[in-house]
């Protein structure tokens, strides 16, 4: 079993749609969680941290379920510019153990 | 606003050749690291450094060397390139405190092909 698993997609959605991605992690001792965004042939960029109580940043909402060991990202009112690959990242024990998922690809069409 | 700068952006090598990927950051970050990204796999940590003069191995260090003589620079050396080292390499940096939680700033990447 992979340490961090994501559905690779692609998720094809029209502009304005709401889309959700899930990510599961295997290590119950994982300490911190993130969503990164990576555009095609570009570097990953931090999108948002994921807090235990859930958190929102504009159209983006992140949730953490420690009991079930999954993280979710909800994007409301999708824009063309949201087309990218979204990487789930889990920190198991400090910077020497930051585990990246393989990413979920989102394609938003007009 | 330079951030993390990697050079070269593209490189083609022959098997057995050596080369150095350069990484520089101007944010006074203590933590710097090198990752490789391959299709179907998440980014994997090669080497990292928590400050000048301090380096350590990550998940996939074989075939690579690093050094950290200054806070700003963290070069990655391929000793004898192999086709398995064909990949996209990313340098990342952060303050040590935020690196410990996972908030990293990445360079634009270096695409390496080994023939």
PDB file of C-alpha atoms in Angstrom:
ATOM      1  CA  UNK A   1       0.000   0.000   0.000  1.00  0.00           C
ATOM      2  CA  UNK A   2       1.318   3.429  -0.907  1.00  0.00           C
ATOM      3  CA  UNK A   3       1.904   5.797   1.968  1.00  0.00           C
ATOM      4  CA  UNK A   4      -0.202   8.515   0.341  1.00  0.00           C
ATOM      5  CA  UNK A   5      -2.766   7.579  -2.273  1.00  0.00           C
ATOM      6  CA  UNK A   6      -4.666   9.790  -4.645  1.00  0.00           C
ATOM      7  CA  UNK A   7      -6.970   9.138  -7.579  1.00  0.00           C
ATOM      8  CA  UNK A   8      -4.875  10.293 -10.558  1.00  0.00           C
ATOM      9  CA  UNK A   9      -7.946  11.466 -12.488  1.00  0.00           C
ATOM     10  CA  UNK A  10      -8.270  13.386 -14.659  1.00  0.00           C
ATOM     11  CA  UNK A  11     -11.354  14.999 -13.268  1.00  0.00           C
ATOM     12  CA  UNK A  12     -13.073  16.820 -16.122  1.00  0.00           C
ATOM     13  CA  UNK A  13     -15.511  19.474 -14.919  1.00  0.00           C
ATOM     14  CA  UNK A  14     -17.214  22.496 -16.492  1.00  0.00           C
ATOM     15  CA  UNK A  15     -16.579  26.002 -15.284  1.00  0.00           C
ATOM     16  CA  UNK A  16     -18.632  26.782 -12.203  1.00  0.00           C
ATOM     17  CA  UNK A  17     -18.796  23.189 -11.008  1.00  0.00           C
ATOM     18  CA  UNK A  18     -17.877  21.971  -7.556  1.00  0.00           C
ATOM     19  CA  UNK A  19     -15.281  19.223  -7.424  1.00  0.00           C
ATOM     20  CA  UNK A  20     -13.773  17.264  -4.567  1.00  0.00           C
ATOM     21  CA  UNK A  21     -10.599  15.208  -4.290  1.00  0.00           C
ATOM     22  CA  UNK A  22      -9.717  12.744  -1.585  1.00  0.00           C
ATOM     23  CA  UNK A  23      -6.371  11.512  -0.412  1.00  0.00           C
ATOM     24  CA  UNK A  24      -5.697   8.653   2.001  1.00  0.00           C
ATOM     25  CA  UNK A  25      -2.588   8.150   4.094  1.00  0.00           C
ATOM     26  CA  UNK A  26      -1.302   5.039   5.788  1.00  0.00           C
ATOM     27  CA  UNK A  27       0.640   6.326   8.782  1.00  0.00           C
ATOM     28  CA  UNK A  28      -1.695   7.151  11.649  1.00  0.00           C
ATOM     29  CA  UNK A  29       1.124   9.080  13.364  1.00  0.00           C
ATOM     30  CA  UNK A  30       1.261  11.649  10.555  1.00  0.00           C
ATOM     31  CA  UNK A  31       1.526  15.123  11.942  1.00  0.00           C
ATOM     32  CA  UNK A  32       0.706  17.717   9.304  1.00  0.00           C
ATOM     33  CA  UNK A  33      -1.037  17.804   5.965  1.00  0.00           C
ATOM     34  CA  UNK A  34      -0.992  19.992   2.894  1.00  0.00           C
ATOM     35  CA  UNK A  35      -2.372  20.456  -0.567  1.00  0.00           C
ATOM     36  CA  UNK A  36       0.073  21.632  -3.215  1.00  0.00           C
ATOM     37  CA  UNK A  37      -0.828  22.699  -6.739  1.00  0.00           C
ATOM     38  CA  UNK A  38       1.381  21.868  -9.713  1.00  0.00           C
ATOM     39  CA  UNK A  39       0.748  23.314 -13.149  1.00  0.00           C
ATOM     40  CA  UNK A  40       1.894  21.384 -16.188  1.00  0.00           C
ATOM     41  CA  UNK A  41       5.707  21.330 -16.365  1.00  0.00           C
ATOM     42  CA  UNK A  42       5.979  23.723 -13.437  1.00  0.00           C
ATOM     43  CA  UNK A  43       7.043  23.480  -9.831  1.00  0.00           C
ATOM     44  CA  UNK A  44       4.688  22.538  -6.975  1.00  0.00           C
ATOM     45  CA  UNK A  45       3.328  25.463  -4.999  1.00  0.00           C
ATOM     46  CA  UNK A  46       1.702  25.327  -1.596  1.00  0.00           C
ATOM     47  CA  UNK A  47      -2.049  25.756  -1.943  1.00  0.00           C
ATOM     48  CA  UNK A  48      -3.107  25.366   1.657  1.00  0.00           C
ATOM     49  CA  UNK A  49      -2.423  23.597   4.895  1.00  0.00           C
ATOM     50  CA  UNK A  50      -5.048  21.218   6.252  1.00  0.00           C
ATOM     51  CA  UNK A  51      -6.090  21.693   9.847  1.00  0.00           C
ATOM     52  CA  UNK A  52      -7.930  19.251  12.061  1.00  0.00           C
ATOM     53  CA  UNK A  53     -10.962  21.491  12.288  1.00  0.00           C
ATOM     54  CA  UNK A  54     -11.090  22.029   8.545  1.00  0.00           C
ATOM     55  CA  UNK A  55     -10.200  25.275   6.862  1.00  0.00           C
ATOM     56  CA  UNK A  56     -11.293  27.416   3.987  1.00  0.00           C
ATOM     57  CA  UNK A  57      -9.446  29.768   1.673  1.00  0.00           C
ATOM     58  CA  UNK A  58     -11.803  31.467  -0.742  1.00  0.00           C
ATOM     59  CA  UNK A  59     -13.254  28.805  -3.032  1.00  0.00           C
ATOM     60  CA  UNK A  60     -11.076  26.085  -1.529  1.00  0.00           C
ATOM     61  CA  UNK A  61     -11.987  24.016   1.522  1.00  0.00           C
ATOM     62  CA  UNK A  62      -9.729  21.409   3.080  1.00  0.00           C
ATOM     63  CA  UNK A  63     -10.848  18.745   5.533  1.00  0.00           C
ATOM     64  CA  UNK A  64      -8.957  16.203   7.616  1.00  0.00           C
ATOM     65  CA  UNK A  65     -10.431  13.000   8.986  1.00  0.00           C
ATOM     66  CA  UNK A  66      -7.848  11.441  11.279  1.00  0.00           C
ATOM     67  CA  UNK A  67     -10.049   8.499  12.226  1.00  0.00           C
ATOM     68  CA  UNK A  68     -10.388   7.405   8.613  1.00  0.00           C
ATOM     69  CA  UNK A  69      -6.981   8.778   7.607  1.00  0.00           C
ATOM     70  CA  UNK A  70      -8.073  10.848   4.685  1.00  0.00           C
ATOM     71  CA  UNK A  71      -7.793  14.427   3.538  1.00  0.00           C
ATOM     72  CA  UNK A  72     -10.115  16.170   1.138  1.00  0.00           C
ATOM     73  CA  UNK A  73     -10.004  19.268  -1.025  1.00  0.00           C
ATOM     74  CA  UNK A  74     -13.202  20.895  -2.255  1.00  0.00           C
ATOM     75  CA  UNK A  75     -13.126  23.487  -5.009  1.00  0.00           C
ATOM     76  CA  UNK A  76     -16.285  25.514  -5.530  1.00  0.00           C
ATOM     77  CA  UNK A  77     -17.150  27.545  -8.625  1.00  0.00           C
ATOM     78  CA  UNK A  78     -14.304  26.048 -10.646  1.00  0.00           C
ATOM     79  CA  UNK A  79     -12.337  28.384 -12.906  1.00  0.00           C
ATOM     80  CA  UNK A  80     -10.378  27.544 -16.041  1.00  0.00           C
ATOM     81  CA  UNK A  81      -7.296  28.624 -14.110  1.00  0.00           C
ATOM     82  CA  UNK A  82      -7.894  25.848 -11.552  1.00  0.00           C
ATOM     83  CA  UNK A  83      -6.775  23.296 -14.147  1.00  0.00           C
ATOM     84  CA  UNK A  84      -3.701  21.723 -12.607  1.00  0.00           C
ATOM     85  CA  UNK A  85      -2.514  18.701 -10.679  1.00  0.00           C
ATOM     86  CA  UNK A  86      -3.230  18.759  -6.958  1.00  0.00           C
ATOM     87  CA  UNK A  87      -0.701  17.008  -4.729  1.00  0.00           C
ATOM     88  CA  UNK A  88      -1.597  15.681  -1.314  1.00  0.00           C
ATOM     89  CA  UNK A  89       1.344  15.933   1.083  1.00  0.00           C
ATOM     90  CA  UNK A  90       1.674  14.300   4.482  1.00  0.00           C
ATOM     91  CA  UNK A  91       4.372  14.926   7.039  1.00  0.00           C
ATOM     92  CA  UNK A  92       5.076  11.824   9.070  1.00  0.00           C
ATOM     93  CA  UNK A  93       7.939  12.938  11.256  1.00  0.00           C
ATOM     94  CA  UNK A  94       9.572  16.166  10.263  1.00  0.00           C
ATOM     95  CA  UNK A  95      11.207  17.358   7.099  1.00  0.00           C
ATOM     96  CA  UNK A  96      13.001  14.127   6.487  1.00  0.00           C
ATOM     97  CA  UNK A  97       9.709  12.322   6.039  1.00  0.00           C
ATOM     98  CA  UNK A  98       7.474  14.511   3.895  1.00  0.00           C
ATOM     99  CA  UNK A  99       5.485  12.165   1.653  1.00  0.00           C
ATOM    100  CA  UNK A 100       4.000  13.388  -1.602  1.00  0.00           C
ATOM    101  CA  UNK A 101       1.074  11.779  -3.357  1.00  0.00           C
ATOM    102  CA  UNK A 102       1.262  11.301  -7.102  1.00  0.00           C
ATOM    103  CA  UNK A 103      -1.392  13.953  -7.652  1.00  0.00           C
ATOM    104  CA  UNK A 104      -4.910  14.325  -8.990  1.00  0.00           C
ATOM    105  CA  UNK A 105      -5.286  16.060 -12.300  1.00  0.00           C
ATOM    106  CA  UNK A 106      -8.132  18.545 -12.732  1.00  0.00           C
ATOM    107  CA  UNK A 107      -9.280  19.849 -16.106  1.00  0.00           C
ATOM    108  CA  UNK A 108     -11.828  22.660 -16.081  1.00  0.00           C
ATOM    109  CA  UNK A 109     -13.476  23.298 -19.422  1.00  0.00           C
ATOM    110  CA  UNK A 110     -15.502  26.294 -20.689  1.00  0.00           C
TER     111      UNK A 110
ATOM    112  CA  UNK B   1      12.003  38.582  -6.368  1.00  0.00           C
ATOM    113  CA  UNK B   2      14.169  35.574  -7.274  1.00  0.00           C
ATOM    114  CA  UNK B   3      13.139  32.991  -4.640  1.00  0.00           C
ATOM    115  CA  UNK B   4      14.646  29.597  -5.501  1.00  0.00           C
ATOM    116  CA  UNK B   5      16.686  29.533  -8.708  1.00  0.00           C
ATOM    117  CA  UNK B   6      17.761  26.323 -10.426  1.00  0.00           C
ATOM    118  CA  UNK B   7      20.147  25.917 -13.326  1.00  0.00           C
ATOM    119  CA  UNK B   8      20.236  24.468 -15.874  1.00  0.00           C
ATOM    120  CA  UNK B   9      16.567  24.058 -16.743  1.00  0.00           C
ATOM    121  CA  UNK B  10      17.318  21.349 -19.294  1.00  0.00           C
ATOM    122  CA  UNK B  11      20.276  19.014 -19.683  1.00  0.00           C
ATOM    123  CA  UNK B  12      21.066  15.939 -21.739  1.00  0.00           C
ATOM    124  CA  UNK B  13      23.878  13.685 -20.568  1.00  0.00           C
ATOM    125  CA  UNK B  14      25.457  10.500 -21.755  1.00  0.00           C
ATOM    126  CA  UNK B  15      25.737   7.539 -19.417  1.00  0.00           C
ATOM    127  CA  UNK B  16      28.785   7.908 -17.215  1.00  0.00           C
ATOM    128  CA  UNK B  17      29.078  11.676 -17.468  1.00  0.00           C
ATOM    129  CA  UNK B  18      28.989  13.810 -14.364  1.00  0.00           C
ATOM    130  CA  UNK B  19      27.317  17.139 -13.814  1.00  0.00           C
ATOM    131  CA  UNK B  20      26.105  19.531 -11.155  1.00  0.00           C
ATOM    132  CA  UNK B  21      22.637  20.974 -10.805  1.00  0.00           C
ATOM    133  CA  UNK B  22      22.781  24.376  -9.169  1.00  0.00           C
ATOM    134  CA  UNK B  23      20.299  25.713  -6.638  1.00  0.00           C
ATOM    135  CA  UNK B  24      20.351  29.116  -5.000  1.00  0.00           C
ATOM    136  CA  UNK B  25      17.848  30.869  -2.752  1.00  0.00           C
ATOM    137  CA  UNK B  26      17.779  34.473  -1.582  1.00  0.00           C
ATOM    138  CA  UNK B  27      15.287  34.118   1.259  1.00  0.00           C
ATOM    139  CA  UNK B  28      17.816  33.245   3.976  1.00  0.00           C
ATOM    140  CA  UNK B  29      16.202  29.840   4.431  1.00  0.00           C
ATOM    141  CA  UNK B  30      18.024  27.383   6.644  1.00  0.00           C
ATOM    142  CA  UNK B  31      16.498  24.315   5.040  1.00  0.00           C
ATOM    143  CA  UNK B  32      17.223  23.262   1.461  1.00  0.00           C
ATOM    144  CA  UNK B  33      16.511  20.008  -0.287  1.00  0.00           C
ATOM    145  CA  UNK B  34      16.529  18.189  -3.589  1.00  0.00           C
ATOM    146  CA  UNK B  35      13.648  16.096  -4.884  1.00  0.00           C
ATOM    147  CA  UNK B  36      13.157  14.099  -8.032  1.00  0.00           C
ATOM    148  CA  UNK B  37       9.805  13.651  -9.730  1.00  0.00           C
ATOM    149  CA  UNK B  38       9.108  10.691 -11.985  1.00  0.00           C
ATOM    150  CA  UNK B  39       5.892   9.754 -13.823  1.00  0.00           C
ATOM    151  CA  UNK B  40       3.477   7.847 -11.617  1.00  0.00           C
ATOM    152  CA  UNK B  41       5.478   8.565  -8.481  1.00  0.00           C
ATOM    153  CA  UNK B  42       5.340  11.320  -5.934  1.00  0.00           C
ATOM    154  CA  UNK B  43       8.264  13.611  -5.372  1.00  0.00           C
ATOM    155  CA  UNK B  44      11.047  11.748  -3.594  1.00  0.00           C
ATOM    156  CA  UNK B  45      13.644  13.332  -1.349  1.00  0.00           C
ATOM    157  CA  UNK B  46      17.253  12.873  -2.461  1.00  0.00           C
ATOM    158  CA  UNK B  47      19.268  14.939   0.023  1.00  0.00           C
ATOM    159  CA  UNK B  48      18.564  17.785   2.378  1.00  0.00           C
ATOM    160  CA  UNK B  49      20.371  20.340   4.501  1.00  0.00           C
ATOM    161  CA  UNK B  50      19.329  22.209   7.630  1.00  0.00           C
ATOM    162  CA  UNK B  51      22.128  24.750   7.437  1.00  0.00           C
ATOM    163  CA  UNK B  52      25.551  25.536   6.061  1.00  0.00           C
ATOM    164  CA  UNK B  53      27.903  22.603   6.570  1.00  0.00           C
ATOM    165  CA  UNK B  54      25.107  20.152   7.386  1.00  0.00           C
ATOM    166  CA  UNK B  55      23.669  17.673   4.914  1.00  0.00           C
ATOM    167  CA  UNK B  56      21.828  14.381   5.190  1.00  0.00           C
ATOM    168  CA  UNK B  57      20.392  11.689   2.984  1.00  0.00           C
ATOM    169  CA  UNK B  58      16.803  11.408   1.968  1.00  0.00           C
ATOM    170  CA  UNK B  59      14.876   8.519   0.495  1.00  0.00           C
ATOM    171  CA  UNK B  60      16.856   8.059  -2.748  1.00  0.00           C
ATOM    172  CA  UNK B  61      20.424   9.366  -2.244  1.00  0.00           C
ATOM    173  CA  UNK B  62      22.410   6.791  -4.263  1.00  0.00           C
ATOM    174  CA  UNK B  63      24.310   8.285  -7.178  1.00  0.00           C
ATOM    175  CA  UNK B  64      24.071  11.853  -5.885  1.00  0.00           C
ATOM    176  CA  UNK B  65      26.269  14.075  -3.737  1.00  0.00           C
ATOM    177  CA  UNK B  66      25.545  17.415  -2.125  1.00  0.00           C
ATOM    178  CA  UNK B  67      27.363  20.060  -0.155  1.00  0.00           C
ATOM    179  CA  UNK B  68      26.241  23.215   1.619  1.00  0.00           C
ATOM    180  CA  UNK B  69      29.089  25.687   1.970  1.00  0.00           C
ATOM    181  CA  UNK B  70      26.810  28.734   2.188  1.00  0.00           C
ATOM    182  CA  UNK B  71      23.250  29.379   3.304  1.00  0.00           C
ATOM    183  CA  UNK B  72      22.289  30.388  -0.230  1.00  0.00           C
ATOM    184  CA  UNK B  73      23.599  27.514  -2.354  1.00  0.00           C
ATOM    185  CA  UNK B  74      22.902  23.789  -2.416  1.00  0.00           C
ATOM    186  CA  UNK B  75      24.320  22.072  -5.524  1.00  0.00           C
ATOM    187  CA  UNK B  76      23.426  18.497  -6.453  1.00  0.00           C
ATOM    188  CA  UNK B  77      26.150  16.453  -8.132  1.00  0.00           C
ATOM    189  CA  UNK B  78      25.550  13.415 -10.286  1.00  0.00           C
ATOM    190  CA  UNK B  79      28.719  11.388 -10.063  1.00  0.00           C
ATOM    191  CA  UNK B  80      28.267   9.020 -13.015  1.00  0.00           C
ATOM    192  CA  UNK B  81      24.947   9.543 -14.744  1.00  0.00           C
ATOM    193  CA  UNK B  82      22.725   6.557 -15.451  1.00  0.00           C
ATOM    194  CA  UNK B  83      19.508   6.342 -17.504  1.00  0.00           C
ATOM    195  CA  UNK B  84      17.610   5.704 -14.239  1.00  0.00           C
ATOM    196  CA  UNK B  85      18.492   9.252 -13.233  1.00  0.00           C
ATOM    197  CA  UNK B  86      16.425  10.681 -16.072  1.00  0.00           C
ATOM    198  CA  UNK B  87      13.941  12.789 -14.158  1.00  0.00           C
ATOM    199  CA  UNK B  88      12.786  16.248 -13.229  1.00  0.00           C
ATOM    200  CA  UNK B  89      14.730  17.596 -10.276  1.00  0.00           C
ATOM    201  CA  UNK B  90      13.348  20.195  -7.913  1.00  0.00           C
ATOM    202  CA  UNK B  91      15.215  22.169  -5.320  1.00  0.00           C
ATOM    203  CA  UNK B  92      13.139  23.359  -2.365  1.00  0.00           C
ATOM    204  CA  UNK B  93      13.832  25.620   0.575  1.00  0.00           C
ATOM    205  CA  UNK B  94      12.167  26.878   3.707  1.00  0.00           C
ATOM    206  CA  UNK B  95      12.788  28.214   7.172  1.00  0.00           C
ATOM    207  CA  UNK B  96      13.681  25.280   9.357  1.00  0.00           C
ATOM    208  CA  UNK B  97      10.577  25.686  11.489  1.00  0.00           C
ATOM    209  CA  UNK B  98       8.193  25.633   8.538  1.00  0.00           C
ATOM    210  CA  UNK B  99      10.170  22.973   6.703  1.00  0.00           C
ATOM    211  CA  UNK B 100       9.558  20.748   9.687  1.00  0.00           C
ATOM    212  CA  UNK B 101       5.852  20.951   8.976  1.00  0.00           C
ATOM    213  CA  UNK B 102       6.030  20.750   5.194  1.00  0.00           C
ATOM    214  CA  UNK B 103       5.765  24.288   3.831  1.00  0.00           C
ATOM    215  CA  UNK B 104       8.318  24.404   1.034  1.00  0.00           C
ATOM    216  CA  UNK B 105       9.249  26.811  -1.757  1.00  0.00           C
ATOM    217  CA  UNK B 106      10.283  25.047  -4.937  1.00  0.00           C
ATOM    218  CA  UNK B 107      12.484  26.089  -7.802  1.00  0.00           C
ATOM    219  CA  UNK B 108      11.231  25.785 -11.372  1.00  0.00           C
ATOM    220  CA  UNK B 109      12.853  22.411 -11.892  1.00  0.00           C
ATOM    221  CA  UNK B 110      15.664  20.945 -13.960  1.00  0.00           C
ATOM    222  CA  UNK B 111      14.785  18.379 -16.616  1.00  0.00           C
ATOM    223  CA  UNK B 112      17.582  15.850 -17.002  1.00  0.00           C
ATOM    224  CA  UNK B 113      17.781  13.178 -19.679  1.00  0.00           C
ATOM    225  CA  UNK B 114      20.491  10.537 -19.514  1.00  0.00           C
ATOM    226  CA  UNK B 115      21.054   8.615 -22.744  1.00  0.00           C
TER     227      UNK B 115
END
